[in-house]
Short mmCIF file of C-alpha atoms in Angstrom, two decimals:
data_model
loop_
_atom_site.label_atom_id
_atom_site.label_comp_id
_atom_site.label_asym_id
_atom_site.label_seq_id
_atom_site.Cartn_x
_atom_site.Cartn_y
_atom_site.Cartn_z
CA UNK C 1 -76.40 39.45 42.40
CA UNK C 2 -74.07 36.60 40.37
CA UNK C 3 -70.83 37.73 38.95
CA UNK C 4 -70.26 38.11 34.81
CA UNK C 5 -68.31 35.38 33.57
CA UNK C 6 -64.61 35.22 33.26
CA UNK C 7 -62.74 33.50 30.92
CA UNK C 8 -60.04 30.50 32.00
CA UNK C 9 -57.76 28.34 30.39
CA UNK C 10 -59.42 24.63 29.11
CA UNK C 11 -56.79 23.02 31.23
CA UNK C 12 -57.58 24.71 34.17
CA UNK C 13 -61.29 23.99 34.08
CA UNK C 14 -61.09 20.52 33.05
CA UNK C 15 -59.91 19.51 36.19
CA UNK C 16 -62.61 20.30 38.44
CA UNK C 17 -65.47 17.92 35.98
CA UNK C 18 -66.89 15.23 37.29
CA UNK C 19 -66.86 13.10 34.76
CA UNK C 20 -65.29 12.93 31.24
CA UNK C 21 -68.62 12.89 28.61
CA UNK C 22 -66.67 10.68 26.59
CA UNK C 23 -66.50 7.90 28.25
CA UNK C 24 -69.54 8.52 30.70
CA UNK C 25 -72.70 8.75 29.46
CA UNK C 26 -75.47 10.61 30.79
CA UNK C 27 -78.96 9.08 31.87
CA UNK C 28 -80.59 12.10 30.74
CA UNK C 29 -79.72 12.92 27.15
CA UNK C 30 -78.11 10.65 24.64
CA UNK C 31 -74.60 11.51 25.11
CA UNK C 32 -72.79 10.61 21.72
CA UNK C 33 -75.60 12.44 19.88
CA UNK C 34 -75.46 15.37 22.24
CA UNK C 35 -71.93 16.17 21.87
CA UNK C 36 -72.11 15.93 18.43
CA UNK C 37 -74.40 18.18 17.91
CA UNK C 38 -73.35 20.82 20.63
CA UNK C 39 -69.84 20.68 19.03
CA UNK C 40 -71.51 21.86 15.48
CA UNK C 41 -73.43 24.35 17.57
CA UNK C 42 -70.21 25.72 19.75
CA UNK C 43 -67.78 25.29 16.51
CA UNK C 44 -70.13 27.93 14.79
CA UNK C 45 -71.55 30.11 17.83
CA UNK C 46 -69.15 29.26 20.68
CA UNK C 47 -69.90 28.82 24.46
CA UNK C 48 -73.39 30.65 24.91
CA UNK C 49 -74.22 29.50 28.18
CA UNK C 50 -70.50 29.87 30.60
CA UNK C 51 -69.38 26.76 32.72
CA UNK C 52 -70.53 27.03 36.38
CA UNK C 53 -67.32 26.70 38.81
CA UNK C 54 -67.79 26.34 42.41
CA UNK C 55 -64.53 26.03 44.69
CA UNK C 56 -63.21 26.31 48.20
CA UNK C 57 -59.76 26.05 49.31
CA UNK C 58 -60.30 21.90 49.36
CA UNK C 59 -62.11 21.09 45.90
CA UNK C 60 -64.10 22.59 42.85
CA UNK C 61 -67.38 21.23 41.51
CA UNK C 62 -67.88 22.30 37.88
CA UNK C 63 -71.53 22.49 35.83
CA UNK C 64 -70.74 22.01 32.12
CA UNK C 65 -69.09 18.03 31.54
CA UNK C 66 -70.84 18.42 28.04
CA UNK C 67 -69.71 22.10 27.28
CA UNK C 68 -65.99 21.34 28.59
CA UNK C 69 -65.83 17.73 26.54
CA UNK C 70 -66.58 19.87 23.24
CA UNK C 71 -64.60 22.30 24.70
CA UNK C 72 -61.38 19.90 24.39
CA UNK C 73 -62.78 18.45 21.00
CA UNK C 74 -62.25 21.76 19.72
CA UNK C 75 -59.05 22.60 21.16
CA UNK C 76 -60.62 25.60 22.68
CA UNK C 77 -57.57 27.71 25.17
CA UNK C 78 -60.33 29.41 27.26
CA UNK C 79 -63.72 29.22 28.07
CA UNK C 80 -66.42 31.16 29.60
CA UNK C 81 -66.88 30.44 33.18
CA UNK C 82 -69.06 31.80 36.46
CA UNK C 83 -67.17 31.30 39.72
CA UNK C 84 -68.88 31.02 43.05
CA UNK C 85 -67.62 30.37 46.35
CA UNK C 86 -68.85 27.02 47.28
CA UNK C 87 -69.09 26.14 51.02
CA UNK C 88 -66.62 23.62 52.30
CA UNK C 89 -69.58 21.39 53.52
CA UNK C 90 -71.34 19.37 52.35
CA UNK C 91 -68.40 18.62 49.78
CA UNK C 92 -70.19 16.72 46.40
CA UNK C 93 -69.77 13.27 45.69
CA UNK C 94 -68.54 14.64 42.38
CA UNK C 95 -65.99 17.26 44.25
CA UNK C 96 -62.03 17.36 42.86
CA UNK C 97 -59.81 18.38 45.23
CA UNK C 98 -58.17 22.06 44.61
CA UNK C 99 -54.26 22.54 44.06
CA UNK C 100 -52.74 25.81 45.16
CA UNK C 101 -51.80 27.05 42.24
CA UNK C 102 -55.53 26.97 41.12
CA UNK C 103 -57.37 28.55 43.88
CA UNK C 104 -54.88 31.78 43.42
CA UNK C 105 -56.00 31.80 39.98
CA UNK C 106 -59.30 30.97 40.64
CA UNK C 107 -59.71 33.74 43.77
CA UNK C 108 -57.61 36.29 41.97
CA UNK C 109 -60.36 36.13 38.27
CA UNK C 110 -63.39 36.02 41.11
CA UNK C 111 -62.27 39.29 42.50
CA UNK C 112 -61.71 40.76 39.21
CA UNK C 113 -65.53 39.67 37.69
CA UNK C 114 -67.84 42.36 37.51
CA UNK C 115 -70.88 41.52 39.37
CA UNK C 116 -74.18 42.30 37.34
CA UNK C 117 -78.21 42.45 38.64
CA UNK C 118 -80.27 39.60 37.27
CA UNK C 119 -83.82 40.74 35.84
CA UNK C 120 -85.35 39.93 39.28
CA UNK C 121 -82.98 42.80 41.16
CA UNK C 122 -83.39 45.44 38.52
#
């Protein structure tokens, strides 16, 4: 069972990235090009696929550097997101460590997500 996306404020999310796309490339697209053309595709459709946001009461690991770059190249307040509870070991390489004021906000919208069946568990 997963939990249905929530939506969170940009500067909230953009915390827990590992890496800003715009200055890091990635060794498995071409990052510049990428962007670009997921910013066309967000600017018309928006976020299709949400941000993946695991956290503990240490750090928060986030799936989605591309999505959140465009995310900020839009301006976008909010953004789709699925929060998981991510074990406090092993923490990622890639890990940012949590402040307080985010985990409340962060517990408080996992609570409130609906959770939904995948295919496989209807």
């Amino acid at each position: 069972m997963s939990l249905s996306p929530v939506h969170l404020l940009t500067a909230l999310v953009v915390r827990y990235r590992a890496c800003d796309r715009e200055t890091v490339g990635s060794a498995l697209v071409d990052t510049p090009r990428h962007l670009d053309a997921l910013t066309v595709d967000i600017g018309k459709r928006g976020i299709l696929t949400p941000l993946s946001l695991g956290f503990n009461e240490e750090f928060g690991t986030l799936d989605g550097n591309h999505r959140i770059a465009v995310a900020l190249r839009l301006g976008l307040e909010s953004v789709p997101v699925t929060l998981f509870r991510q074990p406090l070991t092993p923490r990622p390489r890639h890990a940012q460590s949590m402040l307080s004021e985010d985990l409340i906000i962060l517990q408080d919208a996992a609570e409130s997500a609906i959770p939904f069946a995948t295919h496989d568990q209807q």
